[in-house]
Amino acid sequence: MPSENPFALFRSECETALTHALQKVLPGIKVETLTFSKPPNIEFGQLASSLCFELGKKLNQKPGDLATHLAKTVGKQKFTLLNKVTAVGGYINFHVDFPKFSFLTLESIRQLGSVYGFVKTEKPLKIIVEHTSVNPLHPIHIGQARNPMLGDALARILKQRGHMVSRHYYIDDVGRQSSVIAYGYQKLGCPEPDEKADHFVGKIYTITSCLVEINRLRKNLELAKAVSPADEVARITKEIDEWMSIAAELKEKYPALFEKLMTKISEDENPEEEINKLNRAYEDGEPEAKRLIREVSELCLKGFRETQARVEVYYDSWDWESDFVWSAQVTEVLRKLKSSPFVYSENGVLEFDAEKVVRILNLKTKLGLGEDYVVPPLTLVRADGTTLYTTRDIAYSLWKFSRAEKVINVIGMEQSLAQLQLKIALYALGYDKYADNFVHFAYNLVTLPGYKMSSRRGRYITFDEVLDEAVERAYEEVSKRSPQLSEAEKREIANFVGIGAVRYALVDVDASKPVVFTWDRVLNFETNSAPYVQYTHARACSILRKAEKKPEKPAFELLTEKLERELVLALASFPDTFIEAAEFLKPNFLADYANSLADKFNTFYNALPVIKAEPRGLSDARLALTDAIRIVLHNALNSIGILAPERM
RNA sequence: GGGCGGGUAGCUCAGGACGGAUAGAGCAUCACCCUCCUAAGGUGGGGGUCGUGGGUUCAAAUCCCACCCCGCCCGCCA
C-alpha cells in the first residue's frame, strides 16, 4: 500500500517511540510537544530530538546520560520503519530502516505518480486568488511580472492542496488614468493596432499622459506666477522641465505618433477638463464613454492575454471595477458604512475611522499592530461625490466573499496600509469571518539597477521583451549544445527553457525580498535555475529510456551508498515541503526543493552507474530511484508552473 | 515622526514562523573530470564580526529590547 507521506510515517513512529520511552524512564515528567529536527549529517540518523538538554537542566542530570537511557529504552520496542536509536552528545538520534524505507518511498512515488507529494488538506476551502490586475494602460512590465508568477504558483499549489481555487483578475478601469488613454485613443480616431495591442496602447498612453501633464503644469505655472511664492514657481518650472525631457525622449522614439497626438490634443482648449468629463461620464455609465473606455481597455487586455498564454497563466474570472460602480454595490457598501459609528464627514469628504474600529472591536493584537500605533483614516468619498479605489475595493471584496471562503490578494507591499484598512472595513461592517480570511499576499518590488521604472513616463522593460530575450538566449544555448536537433525541436526547447527560466527567477526569491532586475539573473541557465532542473529531469528520462527495461526486481537493500540514501530521504520529504509551501504560501520552497533534489541527483549521476550497475537487483533499484526522481522533479516543477521536459 | 519589509561570503540568495550538532548554495575566481547512462553536469581549493550593542537560554543567524543603514507607505492617486 503506497504512502502519501513516507517521512511523516517515520516521524510518527519516532514520536510514539519517544513518548513511550519517556513514560517508562521518567513517569512523572510531562512533555508538552515533542519536536524533532533533522541531524546535520545523515550518519547521525534521519531525525533527532534535543529534548535531553532541557530535561537535563530541569532534572539536574547530564543530558548525555539521559539520552543514553532513553535511547536504550526505545531500543527495546518493535517498530516498522524505525531501525535503531542512538545517543550522541546529548541528542537522541533516530535511524530509519533504509531497505524498508527505500522500498516504501520509491514504490509509493512510482504508484502515485503525478499526484505524489500533493497531500490534500483536511479542510478544503473555496479560495479566490486575485493576482496580476495590471491596469489596462500599457504592457505588463518586468516589475509587475513578479505578481502573476507568484499568484499563479500560489493558485496551482493551493489547488493541488485540495482547495477549490478560482483565479481572478481585477480590471481597474475606473479612474483618471483610464480616461487619459481613452482620450488619446479617441483623438487618434480609435485606430486598429499595427502591433501587439498592449504595446500599441502603452505608447498612446505614455505620450498622451505626458502631453496632458505638460499642458496642465503650464496652466498651473501661469496661475502660480500671479499668486504663489517664488519657490512654488520654481518647483513647477522644474517639473515642467522634467516632463519636457520625457516628451523629447518619446518624440524621438515614436515621431509620427507623437506628432499626431500633439496636433490633435492641442485642438482642445483644456485637455485636462475633457479627461475629467470623460471620467465622470464613465462612472455615470454613459453609453458613449462606456463604449470608448471598454474598447481601449479590451484592446490592452487582448495583449495581456497573449503574454499570459505564453507563460501559461490563466484566469477564471475577469472582474471589471466599473461593474461594481454601475451596479450600485459600491453605493450599498457606503450606505452600510455610513450607518456604522466609524464614518465621519469632514469638509464634505467622507472618512472612515479605521483606528476607532480597531480600538472598539479590540483588534490591535489580532492584527499584529503595536499598542501605540494609530491606523490612519481612509477617505471613502471625495468632495465631488466620487469614490476612491479602496472604497470600491471594499465592495469588490464583499463580492469575492460571496463566492469564496478565503480571499488571497497578490498585491505589492506598497499597498499594505490600504489592504489593512480594507480588512478593518470588513470588521466594521460586521463581517468578521471575511476579515479573518482576507489575506494580503505582499511581495516586494522589482527594480532596475540604473533608474526607477515608471509606467507613466514610459520607462520600463516589458515582460514580453524579457520573455523574447530569454527564449532567444535559450535558442543560442540549445543550438550550441545540441546542433543535431531539428530547427523545430530547437525552437520548442528554447521556448520552455527560456520561459521556465523567467518563471523560476521571479518565484525563487522570497516574496518579501526586493529583486533588482538584471538580465544575468533571469538568463541564468546554470545551477539554481529552471533550465538546470529541467535538464536534470530530461537526464533522468534519458536514463530510463536507454535502460530499455523496467526495474523488475529492485533490490532496495542494495541502495547503501550515502548519495542514494540522501536521495531517498529527499524524495520522502517532498510531501512535507509541499505542505509547508501551501500552508505558508511560499512557492519558493518548491523551487528550492527542486533545485536541491536536482543537485543530489546530478552528484549521484556522476558518481554511480545506473544501467550498468551490478548485480541486476542494484541496477533495478537505481532505476526505480531514477524513476522516482523523475516523478518528483516533474511534480515540483509543475506546482510552480514550469514544464518538465523529457528531452532537451 | 510613525508603520511595514529587508540587512547572512566580492555579487545574488537559502536557512529565520517551531532556537540545537562544523551557517549552506549559485555566480565570480583557481585547479581538475566526457574510452562511461545528456558536460545546461560533476569534484576540489580559497572566501563569513549572520547590520551594531545588550538581554533571555544548557544552546541564538533564529526569540526579546535598543540603535544604525536601505526600500516602501502614511493622498479628496491607484
mmCIF file of N, CA, C and O (backbone and C1' of nucleotides) in Angstrom, chain A residues 48 50 53 57 91 93 172 349 382 413-414 452 481 510 512-513 521 526-527 532 535 538-539 542-543 546 584 605-606 608 610-611 648, chain B residues 2-8 12-17 20-21 25-27 36-43 58 71-74 76-78:
data_model
loop_
_atom_site.group_PDB
_atom_site.id
_atom_site.type_symbol
_atom_site.label_atom_id
_atom_site.label_comp_id
_atom_site.label_asym_id
_atom_site.label_seq_id
_atom_site.Cartn_x
_atom_site.Cartn_y
_atom_site.Cartn_z
ATOM 1 N N ALA A 48 16.178 13.739 14.909
ATOM 2 C CA ALA A 48 16.862 13.843 16.192
ATOM 3 C C ALA A 48 16.007 14.626 17.177
ATOM 4 O O ALA A 48 15.200 15.464 16.779
ATOM 5 N N SER A 50 16.347 16.937 20.741
ATOM 6 C CA SER A 50 17.290 17.611 21.641
ATOM 7 C C SER A 50 16.669 17.774 23.028
ATOM 8 O O SER A 50 17.096 18.585 23.834
ATOM 9 N N PHE A 53 18.511 18.050 26.579
ATOM 10 C CA PHE A 53 19.195 19.258 27.051
ATOM 11 C C PHE A 53 18.328 20.013 28.049
ATOM 12 O O PHE A 53 18.772 20.413 29.117
ATOM 13 N N LYS A 57 18.605 19.926 32.313
ATOM 14 C CA LYS A 57 18.658 21.151 33.110
ATOM 15 C C LYS A 57 17.604 21.087 34.231
ATOM 16 O O LYS A 57 17.869 21.376 35.385
ATOM 17 N N TYR A 91 22.095 14.254 22.236
ATOM 18 C CA TYR A 91 20.999 14.107 21.278
ATOM 19 C C TYR A 91 20.535 12.662 21.251
ATOM 20 O O TYR A 91 21.329 11.742 21.441
ATOM 21 N N ASN A 93 19.220 10.178 18.540
ATOM 22 C CA ASN A 93 19.137 10.102 17.085
ATOM 23 C C ASN A 93 18.361 8.872 16.641
ATOM 24 O O ASN A 93 18.609 7.769 17.111
ATOM 25 N N ASP A 172 -8.906 47.376 -13.273
ATOM 26 C CA ASP A 172 -9.108 48.692 -12.697
ATOM 27 C C ASP A 172 -9.306 49.702 -13.822
ATOM 28 O O ASP A 172 -8.367 50.314 -14.289
ATOM 29 N N VAL A 349 -16.072 65.674 2.871
ATOM 30 C CA VAL A 349 -15.403 64.432 2.491
ATOM 31 C C VAL A 349 -15.773 63.348 3.495
ATOM 32 O O VAL A 349 -15.794 63.594 4.695
ATOM 33 N N ARG A 382 -14.881 61.525 -2.187
ATOM 34 C CA ARG A 382 -14.342 62.873 -2.403
ATOM 35 C C ARG A 382 -15.437 63.920 -2.229
ATOM 36 O O ARG A 382 -16.622 63.601 -2.212
ATOM 37 N N MET A 413 3.692 45.135 -1.695
ATOM 38 C CA MET A 413 3.655 45.523 -0.281
ATOM 39 C C MET A 413 3.498 47.032 -0.088
ATOM 40 O O MET A 413 3.178 47.482 1.008
ATOM 41 N N GLU A 414 3.661 47.796 -1.148
ATOM 42 C CA GLU A 414 3.450 49.238 -1.003
ATOM 43 C C GLU A 414 1.977 49.541 -0.715
ATOM 44 O O GLU A 414 1.620 50.625 -0.299
ATOM 45 N N LYS A 452 14.575 54.287 -11.905
ATOM 46 C CA LYS A 452 13.290 53.836 -11.397
ATOM 47 C C LYS A 452 12.344 53.574 -12.548
ATOM 48 O O LYS A 452 12.213 54.379 -13.451
ATOM 49 N N ARG A 481 24.617 23.534 -27.851
ATOM 50 C CA ARG A 481 24.762 22.263 -27.148
ATOM 51 C C ARG A 481 24.228 21.070 -27.916
ATOM 52 O O ARG A 481 24.729 19.962 -27.751
ATOM 53 N N ASP A 510 12.383 34.813 -2.112
ATOM 54 C CA ASP A 510 11.296 35.034 -1.163
ATOM 55 C C ASP A 510 10.556 36.325 -1.509
ATOM 56 O O ASP A 510 11.161 37.362 -1.753
ATOM 57 N N SER A 512 9.068 38.504 0.064
ATOM 58 C CA SER A 512 9.256 39.710 0.869
ATOM 59 C C SER A 512 10.552 40.447 0.524
ATOM 60 O O SER A 512 10.765 41.567 0.960
ATOM 61 N N LYS A 513 11.404 39.802 -0.258
ATOM 62 C CA LYS A 513 12.670 40.466 -0.593
ATOM 63 C C LYS A 513 12.553 41.253 -1.883
ATOM 64 O O LYS A 513 11.914 40.808 -2.829
ATOM 65 N N ARG A 521 20.393 37.598 -13.957
ATOM 66 C CA ARG A 521 19.570 36.826 -13.036
ATOM 67 C C ARG A 521 18.570 35.964 -13.805
ATOM 68 O O ARG A 521 18.411 34.774 -13.539
ATOM 69 N N GLU A 526 22.400 28.013 -15.517
ATOM 70 C CA GLU A 526 23.227 27.070 -14.779
ATOM 71 C C GLU A 526 22.544 26.662 -13.479
ATOM 72 O O GLU A 526 21.359 26.913 -13.303
ATOM 73 N N THR A 527 23.312 26.049 -12.609
ATOM 74 C CA THR A 527 22.748 25.572 -11.345
ATOM 75 C C THR A 527 21.873 26.638 -10.695
ATOM 76 O O THR A 527 22.186 27.819 -10.749
ATOM 77 N N TYR A 532 18.380 24.248 -15.294
ATOM 78 C CA TYR A 532 19.162 23.239 -14.573
ATOM 79 C C TYR A 532 18.267 22.092 -14.113
ATOM 80 O O TYR A 532 18.588 20.919 -14.299
ATOM 81 N N TYR A 535 16.874 20.246 -17.134
ATOM 82 C CA TYR A 535 17.929 19.415 -17.698
ATOM 83 C C TYR A 535 18.086 18.125 -16.898
ATOM 84 O O TYR A 535 18.231 17.035 -17.456
ATOM 85 N N ALA A 538 15.281 15.837 -17.698
ATOM 86 C CA ALA A 538 15.485 15.231 -19.018
ATOM 87 C C ALA A 538 16.549 14.139 -18.933
ATOM 88 O O ALA A 538 16.461 13.095 -19.585
ATOM 89 N N ARG A 539 17.530 14.395 -18.109
ATOM 90 C CA ARG A 539 18.611 13.440 -17.924
ATOM 91 C C ARG A 539 18.081 12.149 -17.303
ATOM 92 O O ARG A 539 18.426 11.047 -17.740
ATOM 93 N N SER A 542 16.210 10.305 -19.837
ATOM 94 C CA SER A 542 17.123 9.697 -20.803
ATOM 95 C C SER A 542 17.646 8.348 -20.303
ATOM 96 O O SER A 542 17.727 7.377 -21.062
ATOM 97 N N ILE A 543 17.979 8.300 -19.033
ATOM 98 C CA ILE A 543 18.459 7.038 -18.462
ATOM 99 C C ILE A 543 17.374 5.974 -18.556
ATOM 100 O O ILE A 543 17.623 4.843 -18.978
ATOM 101 N N LYS A 546 17.080 4.796 -22.107
ATOM 102 C CA LYS A 546 18.200 3.971 -22.548
ATOM 103 C C LYS A 546 18.221 2.601 -21.877
ATOM 104 O O LYS A 546 18.775 1.645 -22.417
ATOM 105 N N PHE A 584 2.132 28.025 4.210
ATOM 106 C CA PHE A 584 2.764 29.321 4.458
ATOM 107 C C PHE A 584 2.848 30.190 3.217
ATOM 108 O O PHE A 584 3.488 31.232 3.223
ATOM 109 N N TYR A 605 24.497 10.912 -10.259
ATOM 110 C CA TYR A 605 24.673 10.576 -11.671
ATOM 111 C C TYR A 605 26.150 10.486 -12.048
ATOM 112 O O TYR A 605 26.566 9.596 -12.774
ATOM 113 N N ASN A 606 26.911 11.429 -11.545
ATOM 114 C CA ASN A 606 28.326 11.451 -11.877
ATOM 115 C C ASN A 606 29.123 10.398 -11.132
ATOM 116 O O ASN A 606 30.191 9.994 -11.585
ATOM 117 N N LEU A 608 27.865 7.291 -9.700
ATOM 118 C CA LEU A 608 27.464 5.888 -9.732
ATOM 119 C C LEU A 608 26.729 5.525 -11.019
ATOM 120 O O LEU A 608 25.905 6.299 -11.495
ATOM 121 N N VAL A 610 23.966 3.549 -13.310
ATOM 122 C CA VAL A 610 22.615 3.049 -13.080
ATOM 123 C C VAL A 610 22.371 1.795 -13.919
ATOM 124 O O VAL A 610 22.208 0.693 -13.392
ATOM 125 N N ILE A 611 22.423 1.993 -15.236
ATOM 126 C CA ILE A 611 22.099 0.881 -16.129
ATOM 127 C C ILE A 611 23.110 -0.251 -16.003
ATOM 128 O O ILE A 611 22.752 -1.425 -15.973
ATOM 129 N N MET A 648 16.063 17.560 -23.785
ATOM 130 C CA MET A 648 16.481 18.934 -24.105
ATOM 131 C C MET A 648 17.973 18.974 -24.420
ATOM 132 O O MET A 648 18.660 17.984 -24.328
ATOM 133 P P G B 2 9.347 57.623 15.807
ATOM 134 O "O5'" G B 2 8.002 57.048 15.206
ATOM 135 C "C5'" G B 2 6.824 56.972 16.017
ATOM 136 C "C4'" G B 2 5.664 56.498 15.176
ATOM 137 C "C3'" G B 2 5.853 55.148 14.502
ATOM 138 O "O3'" G B 2 5.595 54.077 15.379
ATOM 139 C "C1'" G B 2 5.035 56.684 12.919
ATOM 140 P P G B 3 6.350 52.694 15.162
ATOM 141 O "O5'" G B 3 5.594 52.100 13.905
ATOM 142 C "C5'" G B 3 4.224 51.708 14.009
ATOM 143 C "C4'" G B 3 3.709 51.300 12.664
ATOM 144 C "C3'" G B 3 4.484 50.167 11.989
ATOM 145 O "O3'" G B 3 4.086 48.907 12.490
ATOM 146 C "C1'" G B 3 4.135 51.894 10.431
ATOM 147 P P C B 4 5.154 47.730 12.594
ATOM 148 O "O5'" C B 4 5.262 47.268 11.074
ATOM 149 C "C5'" C B 4 4.136 46.701 10.408
ATOM 150 C "C4'" C B 4 4.441 46.547 8.941
ATOM 151 C "C3'" C B 4 5.699 45.757 8.609
ATOM 152 O "O3'" C B 4 5.503 44.365 8.703
ATOM 153 C "C1'" C B 4 5.664 47.709 7.305
ATOM 154 P P G B 5 6.740 43.444 9.161
ATOM 155 O "O5'" G B 5 7.671 43.474 7.865
ATOM 156 C "C5'" G B 5 7.282 42.775 6.690
ATOM 157 C "C4'" G B 5 8.240 43.076 5.574
ATOM 158 C "C3'" G B 5 9.694 42.731 5.836
ATOM 159 O "O3'" G B 5 9.961 41.352 5.711
ATOM 160 C "C1'" G B 5 9.570 44.850 4.839
ATOM 161 P P G B 6 11.176 40.731 6.556
ATOM 162 O "O5'" G B 6 12.460 41.343 5.834
ATOM 163 C "C5'" G B 6 12.880 40.845 4.587
ATOM 164 C "C4'" G B 6 13.933 41.750 4.000
ATOM 165 C "C3'" G B 6 15.286 41.725 4.674
ATOM 166 O "O3'" G B 6 16.040 40.599 4.294
ATOM 167 C "C1'" G B 6 14.687 43.955 4.225
ATOM 168 P P G B 7 17.086 40.020 5.359
ATOM 169 O "O5'" G B 7 18.282 41.060 5.300
ATOM 170 C "C5'" G B 7 19.030 41.207 4.080
ATOM 171 C "C4'" G B 7 20.086 42.270 4.310
ATOM 172 C "C3'" G B 7 21.215 41.824 5.227
ATOM 173 O "O3'" G B 7 22.488 42.137 4.671
ATOM 174 C "C1'" G B 7 20.230 43.831 6.036
ATOM 175 P P U B 8 23.216 41.106 3.812
ATOM 176 O "O5'" U B 8 23.397 39.866 4.779
ATOM 177 C "C5'" U B 8 24.318 39.921 5.856
ATOM 178 C "C4'" U B 8 24.790 38.545 6.205
ATOM 179 C "C3'" U B 8 25.449 37.790 5.071
ATOM 180 O "O3'" U B 8 26.814 38.142 4.914
ATOM 181 C "C1'" U B 8 23.855 36.383 6.085
ATOM 182 P P U B 12 24.187 42.029 -4.211
ATOM 183 O "O5'" U B 12 23.513 40.721 -4.815
ATOM 184 C "C5'" U B 12 22.955 40.732 -6.126
ATOM 185 C "C4'" U B 12 22.326 39.388 -6.409
ATOM 186 C "C3'" U B 12 21.364 38.890 -5.333
ATOM 187 O "O3'" U B 12 20.087 39.471 -5.476
ATOM 188 C "C1'" U B 12 22.824 37.129 -5.967
ATOM 189 P P C B 13 19.148 39.588 -4.169
ATOM 190 O "O5'" C B 13 19.446 38.235 -3.386
ATOM 191 C "C5'" C B 13 18.454 37.543 -2.753
ATOM 192 C "C4'" C B 13 18.705 36.059 -2.845
ATOM 193 C "C3'" C B 13 18.284 35.258 -1.622
ATOM 194 O "O3'" C B 13 16.886 35.034 -1.623
ATOM 195 C "C1'" C B 13 20.385 34.480 -2.381
ATOM 196 P P A B 14 16.130 34.716 -0.246
ATOM 197 O "O5'" A B 14 16.287 33.156 -0.194
ATOM 198 C "C5'" A B 14 17.145 32.577 0.740
ATOM 199 C "C4'" A B 14 17.128 31.092 0.579
ATOM 200 C "C3'" A B 14 16.739 30.383 1.870
ATOM 201 O "O3'" A B 14 15.364 30.094 1.867
ATOM 202 C "C1'" A B 14 18.891 29.682 1.188
ATOM 203 P P G B 15 14.419 30.502 3.089
ATOM 204 O "O5'" G B 15 15.142 29.850 4.344
ATOM 205 C "C5'" G B 15 15.193 28.441 4.490
ATOM 206 C "C4'" G B 15 16.178 28.083 5.570
ATOM 207 C "C3'" G B 15 15.884 28.712 6.927
ATOM 208 O "O3'" G B 15 14.958 27.923 7.637
ATOM 209 C "C1'" G B 15 18.183 28.966 6.394
ATOM 210 P P G B 16 13.467 28.450 7.883
ATOM 211 O "O5'" G B 16 13.598 29.466 9.087
ATOM 212 C "C5'" G B 16 14.296 29.126 10.273
ATOM 213 C "C4'" G B 16 14.355 30.344 11.151
ATOM 214 C "C3'" G B 16 12.996 31.014 11.374
ATOM 215 O "O3'" G B 16 12.916 31.466 12.723
ATOM 216 C "C1'" G B 16 14.506 32.553 10.426
ATOM 217 P P A B 17 11.944 30.770 13.756
ATOM 218 O "O5'" A B 17 10.500 31.187 13.234
ATOM 219 C "C5'" A B 17 9.830 32.311 13.780
ATOM 220 C "C4'" A B 17 8.383 32.229 13.409
ATOM 221 C "C3'" A B 17 7.658 30.997 13.955
ATOM 222 O "O3'" A B 17 7.160 31.287 15.241
ATOM 223 C "C1'" A B 17 7.227 31.203 11.643
ATOM 224 P P G B 20 17.315 25.860 15.416
ATOM 225 O "O5'" G B 20 18.568 25.431 16.262
ATOM 226 C "C5'" G B 20 19.391 24.429 15.730
ATOM 227 C "C4'" G B 20 20.354 23.982 16.779
ATOM 228 C "C3'" G B 20 20.828 22.576 16.455
ATOM 229 O "O3'" G B 20 22.232 22.551 16.386
ATOM 230 C "C1'" G B 20 20.099 22.755 18.728
ATOM 231 P P A B 21 22.950 23.121 15.052
ATOM 232 O "O5'" A B 21 24.345 22.427 15.326
ATOM 233 C "C5'" A B 21 25.063 22.707 16.520
ATOM 234 C "C4'" A B 21 25.965 21.526 16.804
ATOM 235 C "C3'" A B 21 26.781 21.096 15.581
ATOM 236 O "O3'" A B 21 28.093 20.762 15.988
ATOM 237 C "C1'" A B 21 25.464 19.287 16.379
ATOM 238 P P A B 25 27.532 23.714 0.474
ATOM 239 O "O5'" A B 25 26.657 23.890 -0.824
ATOM 240 C "C5'" A B 25 26.636 25.108 -1.477
ATOM 241 C "C4'" A B 25 25.413 25.223 -2.321
ATOM 242 C "C3'" A B 25 25.723 25.951 -3.619
ATOM 243 O "O3'" A B 25 26.046 25.025 -4.629
ATOM 244 C "C1'" A B 25 24.049 27.120 -2.441
ATOM 245 P P G B 26 27.362 25.252 -5.465
ATOM 246 O "O5'" G B 26 26.881 26.388 -6.474
ATOM 247 C "C5'" G B 26 25.797 26.132 -7.364
ATOM 248 C "C4'" G B 26 25.253 27.439 -7.882
ATOM 249 C "C3'" G B 26 26.284 28.352 -8.542
ATOM 250 O "O3'" G B 26 26.503 27.980 -9.882
ATOM 251 C "C1'" G B 26 24.986 29.600 -7.018
ATOM 252 P P C B 27 27.875 28.266 -10.566
ATOM 253 O "O5'" C B 27 27.876 29.863 -10.653
ATOM 254 C "C5'" C B 27 27.029 30.541 -11.576
ATOM 255 C "C4'" C B 27 27.229 32.031 -11.429
ATOM 256 C "C3'" C B 27 28.654 32.522 -11.658
ATOM 257 O "O3'" C B 27 28.925 32.692 -13.030
ATOM 258 C "C1'" C B 27 27.796 33.490 -9.679
ATOM 259 P P C B 36 32.440 6.696 -23.826
ATOM 260 O "O5'" C B 36 32.430 5.721 -22.584
ATOM 261 C "C5'" C B 36 31.428 4.707 -22.453
ATOM 262 C "C4'" C B 36 30.742 4.842 -21.116
ATOM 263 C "C3'" C B 36 29.825 6.056 -20.984
ATOM 264 O "O3'" C B 36 28.549 5.812 -21.543
ATOM 265 C "C1'" C B 36 31.167 5.853 -19.036
ATOM 266 P P C B 37 27.771 7.054 -22.175
ATOM 267 O "O5'" C B 37 26.427 6.989 -21.318
ATOM 268 C "C5'" C B 37 25.407 6.065 -21.702
ATOM 269 C "C4'" C B 37 24.205 6.263 -20.849
ATOM 270 C "C3'" C B 37 23.739 7.708 -20.665
ATOM 271 O "O3'" C B 37 22.880 8.042 -21.745
ATOM 272 C "C1'" C B 37 23.533 6.408 -18.647
ATOM 273 P P U B 38 22.162 9.502 -21.870
ATOM 274 O "O5'" U B 38 23.134 10.654 -21.293
ATOM 275 C "C5'" U B 38 24.296 11.070 -21.984
ATOM 276 C "C4'" U B 38 24.322 12.579 -22.027
ATOM 277 C "C3'" U B 38 24.495 13.256 -20.684
ATOM 278 O "O3'" U B 38 25.470 14.276 -20.822
ATOM 279 C "C1'" U B 38 22.671 14.189 -21.821
ATOM 280 P P A B 39 26.690 14.357 -19.832
ATOM 281 O "O5'" A B 39 27.148 15.884 -19.847
ATOM 282 C "C5'" A B 39 26.403 16.869 -19.164
ATOM 283 C "C4'" A B 39 27.077 18.203 -19.351
ATOM 284 C "C3'" A B 39 27.390 18.502 -20.809
ATOM 285 O "O3'" A B 39 27.261 19.895 -21.054
ATOM 286 C "C1'" A B 39 29.378 18.491 -19.559
ATOM 287 P P A B 40 25.857 20.472 -21.567
ATOM 288 O "O5'" A B 40 25.310 21.279 -20.316
ATOM 289 C "C5'" A B 40 26.047 22.364 -19.780
ATOM 290 C "C4'" A B 40 25.115 23.229 -18.969
ATOM 291 C "C3'" A B 40 24.436 22.462 -17.847
ATOM 292 O "O3'" A B 40 24.200 23.340 -16.747
ATOM 293 C "C1'" A B 40 22.801 23.236 -19.367
ATOM 294 P P G B 41 25.268 23.361 -15.579
ATOM 295 O "O5'" G B 41 25.519 21.813 -15.309
ATOM 296 C "C5'" G B 41 24.482 20.987 -14.807
ATOM 297 C "C4'" G B 41 25.003 19.596 -14.598
ATOM 298 C "C3'" G B 41 26.089 19.477 -13.542
ATOM 299 O "O3'" G B 41 25.551 19.410 -12.247
ATOM 300 C "C1'" G B 41 26.802 18.364 -15.488
ATOM 301 P P G B 42 26.318 20.053 -11.039
ATOM 302 O "O5'" G B 42 27.456 18.969 -10.813
ATOM 303 C "C5'" G B 42 27.110 17.665 -10.391
ATOM 304 C "C4'" G B 42 28.336 16.800 -10.372
ATOM 305 C "C3'" G B 42 29.439 17.265 -9.427
ATOM 306 O "O3'" G B 42 29.199 16.843 -8.098
ATOM 307 C "C1'" G B 42 30.382 16.794 -11.522
ATOM 308 P P U B 43 29.714 17.695 -6.895
ATOM 309 O "O5'" U B 43 31.264 17.371 -6.906
ATOM 310 C "C5'" U B 43 31.717 16.045 -6.664
ATOM 311 C "C4'" U B 43 33.221 16.023 -6.712
ATOM 312 C "C3'" U B 43 33.910 17.058 -5.838
ATOM 313 O "O3'" U B 43 33.981 16.637 -4.489
ATOM 314 C "C1'" U B 43 34.903 17.074 -7.971
ATOM 315 P P C B 58 19.601 27.884 31.488
ATOM 316 O "O5'" C B 58 20.761 27.222 30.604
ATOM 317 C "C5'" C B 58 22.048 26.991 31.163
ATOM 318 C "C4'" C B 58 22.852 26.145 30.223
ATOM 319 C "C3'" C B 58 22.942 26.645 28.794
ATOM 320 O "O3'" C B 58 23.966 27.611 28.651
ATOM 321 C "C1'" C B 58 22.373 24.354 28.773
ATOM 322 P P G B 71 16.832 54.308 0.043
ATOM 323 O "O5'" G B 71 15.622 53.296 -0.205
ATOM 324 C "C5'" G B 71 15.598 52.467 -1.363
ATOM 325 C "C4'" G B 71 14.442 51.520 -1.284
ATOM 326 C "C3'" G B 71 13.081 52.153 -1.097
ATOM 327 O "O3'" G B 71 12.555 52.648 -2.307
ATOM 328 C "C1'" G B 71 13.286 50.335 0.395
ATOM 329 P P C B 72 11.551 53.878 -2.292
ATOM 330 O "O5'" C B 72 10.203 53.232 -1.737
ATOM 331 C "C5'" C B 72 9.476 52.284 -2.503
ATOM 332 C "C4'" C B 72 8.402 51.679 -1.647
ATOM 333 C "C3'" C B 72 7.382 52.652 -1.079
ATOM 334 O "O3'" C B 72 6.395 52.997 -2.015
ATOM 335 C "C1'" C B 72 8.100 51.201 0.636
ATOM 336 P P C B 73 5.752 54.442 -1.971
ATOM 337 O "O5'" C B 73 4.800 54.340 -0.694
ATOM 338 C "C5'" C B 73 3.652 53.506 -0.731
ATOM 339 C "C4'" C B 73 3.054 53.423 0.652
ATOM 340 C "C3'" C B 73 2.593 54.731 1.262
ATOM 341 O "O3'" C B 73 1.339 55.135 0.750
ATOM 342 C "C1'" C B 73 3.786 53.505 2.878
ATOM 343 P P C B 74 0.964 56.668 0.719
ATOM 344 O "O5'" C B 74 0.736 57.000 2.258
ATOM 345 C "C5'" C B 74 -0.452 56.618 2.924
ATOM 346 C "C4'" C B 74 -0.346 57.026 4.369
ATOM 347 C "C3'" C B 74 -0.213 58.513 4.608
ATOM 348 O "O3'" C B 74 -1.475 59.150 4.505
ATOM 349 C "C1'" C B 74 1.319 57.351 5.970
ATOM 350 P P C B 76 -6.649 62.823 1.171
ATOM 351 O "O5'" C B 76 -8.020 62.818 0.406
ATOM 352 C "C5'" C B 76 -8.410 61.649 -0.283
ATOM 353 C "C4'" C B 76 -9.132 62.047 -1.537
ATOM 354 C "C3'" C B 76 -8.236 62.753 -2.552
ATOM 355 O "O3'" C B 76 -8.634 62.291 -3.824
ATOM 356 C "C1'" C B 76 -10.043 64.145 -1.973
ATOM 357 P P C B 77 -7.576 62.342 -5.056
ATOM 358 O "O5'" C B 77 -6.467 61.297 -4.628
ATOM 359 C "C5'" C B 77 -6.648 59.939 -4.925
ATOM 360 C "C4'" C B 77 -5.871 59.600 -6.165
ATOM 361 C "C3'" C B 77 -6.050 58.191 -6.659
ATOM 362 O "O3'" C B 77 -7.211 58.103 -7.467
ATOM 363 C "C1'" C B 77 -3.749 58.735 -6.592
ATOM 364 P P A B 78 -8.209 56.906 -7.290
ATOM 365 O "O5'" A B 78 -7.358 55.687 -7.862
ATOM 366 C "C5'" A B 78 -6.940 55.641 -9.212
ATOM 367 C "C4'" A B 78 -5.888 54.558 -9.341
ATOM 368 C "C3'" A B 78 -6.330 53.189 -8.829
ATOM 369 O "O3'" A B 78 -7.022 52.466 -9.819
ATOM 370 C "C1'" A B 78 -4.244 53.742 -7.880
#
